[in-house]
Tab-separated table of C-alpha atoms in Angstrom:
chain	number	residue	atom	x	y	z
P	1	MET	CA	21.010	4.891	-16.073
P	2	PRO	CA	24.627	5.625	-15.774
P	3	GLU	CA	27.182	2.534	-17.925
P	4	SER	CA	28.767	0.975	-15.070
P	5	GLU	CA	27.796	-2.339	-15.094
P	6	LYS	CA	29.563	-4.712	-12.648
P	7	ALA	CA	29.314	-7.037	-9.791
P	8	SER	CA	28.643	-5.552	-5.531
P	9	LEU	CA	32.390	-3.999	-4.825
P	10	ALA	CA	32.093	-6.032	-0.357
P	11	PRO	CA	32.866	-9.528	-1.292
P	12	GLU	CA	30.184	-11.955	-0.373
P	13	GLY	CA	29.026	-11.402	3.437
P	14	GLU	CA	30.598	-8.365	4.237
P	15	SER	CA	28.108	-5.624	4.837
P	16	ARG	CA	28.004	-2.935	3.290
P	17	VAL	CA	26.379	0.884	4.966
P	18	CYS	CA	24.306	2.769	2.966
P	19	VAL	CA	25.011	5.785	3.052
P	20	GLY	CA	22.673	8.595	1.247
P	21	VAL	CA	19.527	8.345	-1.055
P	22	VAL	CA	19.040	10.010	-3.591
P	23	VAL	CA	16.039	12.020	-3.511
P	24	GLY	CA	15.559	14.078	-6.936
P	25	ALA	CA	17.261	15.422	-9.779
P	26	HIS	CA	18.674	19.334	-9.614
P	27	GLY	CA	19.378	21.265	-12.877
P	28	LEU	CA	19.841	20.018	-16.156
P	29	ARG	CA	22.979	19.160	-16.392
P	30	GLY	CA	22.731	15.158	-13.976
P	31	SER	CA	23.098	16.659	-10.985
P	32	VAL	CA	21.662	14.633	-7.905
P	33	ARG	CA	19.517	15.760	-4.439
P	34	ILE	CA	21.303	13.376	-2.193
P	35	ARG	CA	19.930	12.570	1.421
P	36	SER	CA	23.026	12.522	3.592
P	37	PHE	CA	23.584	10.230	6.297
P	38	THR	CA	26.773	10.726	7.011
P	39	ASP	CA	27.811	12.555	10.562
P	40	ASP	CA	29.306	15.473	7.826
P	41	PRO	CA	26.213	15.236	4.871
P	42	ALA	CA	29.396	16.094	2.607
P	43	ASP	CA	31.240	12.927	3.699
P	44	VAL	CA	28.542	10.696	1.284
P	45	GLY	CA	31.173	11.009	-1.580
P	46	ALA	CA	34.021	10.804	0.873
P	47	TYR	CA	34.582	6.551	0.647
P	48	GLY	CA	35.173	6.335	-2.559
P	49	LEU	CA	33.120	4.020	-4.917
P	50	LEU	CA	29.161	4.747	-4.151
P	51	GLU	CA	26.777	1.654	-4.952
P	52	ASP	CA	22.731	0.560	-5.393
P	53	GLU	CA	21.356	-1.925	-3.628
P	54	THR	CA	21.702	-4.343	-5.894
P	55	GLY	CA	25.195	-4.214	-6.896
P	56	GLN	CA	25.148	-3.539	-9.834
P	57	TRP	CA	25.436	0.332	-10.554
P	58	HIS	CA	29.205	1.989	-9.541
P	59	PHE	CA	29.204	5.559	-8.976
P	60	THR	CA	31.325	8.433	-7.973
P	61	ALA	CA	30.011	11.581	-6.339
P	62	ARG	CA	31.392	14.849	-6.308
P	63	VAL	CA	29.347	16.790	-4.343
P	64	THR	CA	28.582	20.203	-6.282
P	65	GLY	CA	26.780	22.166	-3.883
P	66	PHE	CA	24.653	22.111	-0.067
P	67	GLY	CA	20.806	21.941	0.212
P	68	LYS	CA	18.639	21.971	3.885
P	69	GLY	CA	19.594	20.101	6.496
P	70	GLU	CA	20.968	16.608	5.055
P	71	ILE	CA	20.545	17.496	1.887
P	72	VAL	CA	23.528	18.346	-0.733
P	73	LEU	CA	24.023	18.810	-4.647
P	74	ALA	CA	25.792	15.965	-6.236
P	75	ASP	CA	27.176	15.040	-10.289
P	76	LEU	CA	27.451	11.116	-10.286
P	77	THR	CA	29.756	9.559	-12.889
P	78	GLY	CA	27.688	8.146	-16.148
P	79	ILE	CA	24.185	11.185	-15.147
P	80	ALA	CA	24.382	13.849	-17.475
P	81	ASN	CA	20.965	14.733	-17.593
P	82	ARG	CA	18.049	15.697	-16.669
P	83	SER	CA	15.970	12.426	-17.571
P	84	ASP	CA	19.060	9.815	-15.526
P	85	ALA	CA	19.499	11.559	-12.489
P	86	GLU	CA	15.493	11.326	-11.771
P	87	SER	CA	15.301	8.252	-13.026
P	88	LEU	CA	17.941	7.507	-9.679
P	89	ARG	CA	15.692	9.089	-7.410
P	90	GLY	CA	14.534	6.930	-4.990
P	91	THR	CA	18.242	5.243	-5.125
P	92	ARG	CA	20.220	3.789	-2.033
P	93	LEU	CA	23.588	4.832	-2.636
P	94	PHE	CA	25.471	1.610	-0.131
P	95	VAL	CA	29.500	2.151	0.445
P	96	PRO	CA	31.964	-1.484	1.101
P	97	ARG	CA	31.906	-1.220	5.328
P	98	ALA	CA	35.786	-2.273	3.859
P	99	ALA	CA	35.155	1.450	2.906
P	100	LEU	CA	35.405	3.566	6.314
P	101	PRO	CA	38.532	3.868	8.064
P	102	GLU	CA	39.472	2.033	11.118
P	103	PRO	CA	38.559	4.018	13.745
P	104	ALA	CA	40.578	5.521	16.756
P	105	GLU	CA	40.409	3.386	19.582
P	106	ASP	CA	37.367	2.757	22.234
P	107	THR	CA	35.698	3.972	18.904
P	108	PHE	CA	32.956	1.952	16.674
P	109	TYR	CA	31.100	2.462	13.629
P	110	TRP	CA	27.307	2.577	15.050
P	111	ALA	CA	26.883	-0.357	12.639
P	112	ASP	CA	29.557	-2.826	13.992
P	113	LEU	CA	27.758	-2.415	17.192
P	114	ILE	CA	23.819	-2.881	15.527
P	115	GLY	CA	23.017	-6.248	15.242
P	116	LEU	CA	25.659	-7.980	18.046
P	117	PRO	CA	24.380	-10.239	20.910
P	118	VAL	CA	24.497	-8.782	24.710
P	119	PHE	CA	25.714	-10.778	27.234
P	120	LEU	CA	25.638	-10.237	30.848
P	121	PRO	CA	29.283	-10.908	32.851
P	122	ASP	CA	28.105	-14.374	33.752
P	123	GLY	CA	28.308	-15.293	30.315
P	124	THR	CA	23.940	-15.305	30.393
P	125	LEU	CA	22.726	-14.352	26.898
P	126	ALA	CA	20.413	-10.897	27.598
P	127	GLY	CA	19.935	-9.820	24.125
P	128	SER	CA	20.735	-8.089	21.609
P	129	VAL	CA	21.608	-4.528	20.436
P	130	MET	CA	18.849	-2.606	18.283
P	131	ALA	CA	20.103	0.561	17.631
P	132	VAL	CA	22.956	3.098	19.027
P	133	HIS	CA	20.851	7.137	19.693
P	134	ASP	CA	22.262	10.082	20.894
P	135	PHE	CA	19.995	12.067	22.314
P	136	GLY	CA	22.746	14.677	23.480
P	137	ALA	CA	23.610	13.600	26.612
P	138	GLY	CA	26.247	10.060	24.442
P	139	PRO	CA	25.690	6.751	23.283
P	140	LEU	CA	23.527	5.027	23.599
P	141	LEU	CA	22.966	0.812	23.473
P	142	ASP	CA	18.906	-0.199	22.214
P	143	VAL	CA	19.263	-3.521	23.757
P	144	THR	CA	15.368	-5.443	22.893
P	145	THR	CA	15.997	-8.647	25.692
P	146	GLY	CA	12.240	-9.928	24.365
P	147	GLU	CA	9.940	-9.798	22.691
P	148	GLN	CA	8.443	-5.399	22.361
P	149	GLN	CA	10.731	-4.846	25.072
P	150	SER	CA	14.084	-2.306	24.656
P	151	VAL	CA	16.524	-1.307	28.012
P	152	MET	CA	18.772	1.705	26.944
P	153	VAL	CA	22.291	1.260	28.132
P	154	PRO	CA	24.141	4.925	27.877
P	155	PHE	CA	27.652	3.781	26.436
P	156	THR	CA	30.063	4.058	29.352
P	157	HIS	CA	32.529	1.913	30.765
P	158	ALA	CA	30.545	1.482	33.920
P	159	ALA	CA	27.993	-0.129	32.048
P	160	VAL	CA	29.600	-1.954	28.576
P	161	PRO	CA	32.800	-3.407	29.897
P	162	LYS	CA	33.569	-5.282	27.130
P	163	VAL	CA	33.057	-4.819	23.542
P	164	ASP	CA	34.582	-7.335	21.211
P	165	LEU	CA	34.494	-7.187	17.600
P	166	ALA	CA	35.695	-10.123	16.123
P	167	GLY	CA	33.936	-12.223	19.256
P	168	ARG	CA	30.792	-10.345	17.915
P	169	ARG	CA	29.826	-9.757	22.223
P	170	VAL	CA	28.913	-6.731	24.245
P	171	VAL	CA	28.984	-7.525	27.617
P	172	VAL	CA	26.266	-5.431	29.591
P	173	VAL	CA	26.758	-5.163	33.281
P	174	ARG	CA	23.510	-6.846	34.826
P	175	GLU	CA	22.655	-3.838	36.977
P	176	MET	CA	20.990	-2.017	33.327
P	177	PHE	CA	18.572	-5.258	33.358
P	178	ASP	CA	16.964	-4.821	36.521
P	179	SER	CA	13.201	-2.527	36.773
P	180	GLY	CA	13.790	-1.572	39.978
P	181	ASP	CA	10.072	-1.515	41.392
P	182	GLU	CA	10.832	2.164	42.343
P	183	GLU	CA	7.085	4.704	43.753
P	184	ARG	CA	6.943	7.295	41.014
P	185	ALA	CA	7.068	9.946	42.791
P	186	PRO	CA	3.997	12.527	44.066
H	1	MET	CA	9.423	35.206	27.917
H	2	ALA	CA	12.102	33.438	29.602
H	3	ARG	CA	11.784	33.113	33.121
H	4	SER	CA	11.941	35.659	36.120
H	5	VAL	CA	15.561	34.869	37.665
H	6	TRP	CA	14.437	36.155	41.448
H	7	LYS	CA	12.296	32.409	41.018
H	8	GLY	CA	15.443	30.843	40.408
H	9	PRO	CA	15.919	27.216	38.418
H	10	PHE	CA	12.608	25.456	38.738
H	11	VAL	CA	13.696	21.541	40.490
H	12	ASP	CA	11.037	19.274	41.029
H	13	GLY	CA	11.719	18.407	45.767
H	14	TYR	CA	11.859	14.828	45.282
H	15	LEU	CA	14.275	14.921	42.231
H	16	LEU	CA	16.873	16.557	44.787
H	17	LYS	CA	16.595	14.000	47.892
H	18	LYS	CA	16.912	11.954	45.413
H	19	ALA	CA	20.279	12.853	43.949
H	20	ASP	CA	21.896	14.535	47.254
H	21	ARG	CA	20.732	10.391	48.371
H	22	VAL	CA	23.253	9.157	45.690
H	23	ARG	CA	25.348	11.646	45.794
H	24	GLU	CA	26.424	10.856	49.632
H	25	SER	CA	26.410	7.333	49.311
H	26	GLY	CA	29.098	7.608	46.368
H	27	ARG	CA	27.102	4.758	43.835
H	28	ASN	CA	26.699	5.645	40.364
H	29	GLU	CA	23.423	4.176	40.558
H	30	ILE	CA	20.640	5.620	37.716
H	31	ILE	CA	18.584	7.732	39.456
H	32	LYS	CA	15.092	7.170	37.955
H	33	MET	CA	12.626	9.955	37.606
H	34	TRP	CA	9.520	11.533	35.665
H	35	SER	CA	10.503	15.093	35.896
H	36	ARG	CA	11.656	15.977	32.403
H	37	ARG	CA	10.526	19.401	32.884
H	38	SER	CA	13.253	19.793	35.883
H	39	THR	CA	16.467	21.829	35.158
H	40	ILE	CA	19.770	19.929	35.571
H	41	LEU	CA	21.866	22.239	38.359
H	42	PRO	CA	25.382	22.467	38.793
H	43	GLN	CA	25.389	19.495	41.628
H	44	PHE	CA	23.736	17.397	39.850
H	45	VAL	CA	27.533	16.517	36.899
H	46	GLY	CA	28.257	13.576	37.477
H	47	LEU	CA	25.019	11.387	37.911
H	48	THR	CA	23.316	9.469	35.694
H	49	PHE	CA	19.860	10.348	35.291
H	50	GLY	CA	16.744	7.698	33.972
H	51	VAL	CA	14.225	10.232	32.680
H	52	HIS	CA	11.109	8.112	31.417
H	53	ASN	CA	10.176	9.755	28.080
H	54	GLY	CA	6.654	7.425	28.726
H	55	GLN	CA	7.589	4.384	27.816
H	56	LYS	CA	11.210	4.322	29.205
H	57	PHE	CA	13.738	5.585	31.246
H	58	ILE	CA	16.370	7.200	28.481
H	59	PRO	CA	19.435	6.917	30.686
H	60	VAL	CA	21.282	11.071	30.954
H	61	LEU	CA	24.964	11.170	32.255
H	62	VAL	CA	25.040	14.469	33.358
H	63	THR	CA	27.893	17.242	31.565
H	64	GLU	CA	27.981	20.605	32.730
H	65	ASN	CA	27.393	21.358	29.711
H	66	MET	CA	24.537	20.222	29.859
H	67	ILE	CA	23.788	23.116	33.185
H	68	GLY	CA	20.919	24.753	32.605
H	69	HIS	CA	18.532	23.110	30.329
H	70	LYS	CA	15.864	20.355	31.191
H	71	PHE	CA	15.928	16.532	31.109
H	72	GLY	CA	13.045	15.988	29.261
H	73	GLU	CA	15.291	17.218	27.132
H	74	PHE	CA	17.511	14.895	26.604
H	75	SER	CA	15.255	12.350	26.326
H	76	PRO	CA	12.836	12.358	23.351
H	77	THR	CA	9.501	11.190	22.921
H	78	ARG	CA	9.090	10.033	19.498
H	79	THR	CA	12.600	8.359	18.283
H	80	PHE	CA	13.210	7.837	14.482
H	81	HIS	CA	15.581	5.215	13.757
H	82	GLY	CA	18.406	6.617	11.447
H	83	HIS	CA	20.251	5.277	9.539
H	84	ALA	CA	24.176	3.933	11.412
H	85	ALA	CA	26.229	5.072	7.943
H	86	ASP	CA	29.452	6.140	9.274
H	87	LYS	CA	28.689	7.372	12.695
H	88	LYS	CA	30.724	6.589	15.433
H	89	ALA	CA	29.953	6.047	19.660
H	90	LYS	CA	33.501	6.993	21.178
H	91	ARG	CA	32.828	4.146	24.728
H	92	LYS	CA	32.756	6.690	28.102
């Protein structure tokens, strides 16, 4: 295990985002294979110090190569041999949310949207954002409206007129929640 | 083997009628549909379809890049909840 044992990087109450997980060792010199969850897999080490789930162990990751799909090969500070690298298998790697750069205008991190309460324009609570998806036709908010019920809402100005991160609320137009008893075509 | 060109793209008839109706009305409503096999045509660009994935309707805002693809390609039937990490969503 790495020698650096400190307090968590994220202050108490601040959120962290998981950017990857160690899936195994690579070679004899302590390199690890990381499944990267970032948009560009190489960015797994781009946001500064990484920490484990407990927040006690800190690493810097230097990406040295790429595996299949989202797998990257990386050297972690303090990991110098294969047995140390193998002991990290399954370790999830986090960065504080504050370490991510500010997004452009009208662009939001998925991590910021997930969990926000969803309101109708008249102020009625309609549910909360359970997940954000992108299936190739633009981002969608997966809004849970009750037990095992969810509605997909396109992330457009027409459907989501207001996103207030500071006030922790998303406003979605009522039409998105109308079931519309439409007859299925033959 | 690819579909013969002389047949033209396949689209369920009811979908063409629905799309025409919504386009003429000028309202930007979601067109609920079950025809995942239908091809996306140029006249669908700008419309939003709710493509059923067996469980719910997935909104698909049609853009030019989607022409020629099938609706079902944008409405997966198995959802994997991945990690958000540094992924961003731009509001259109």
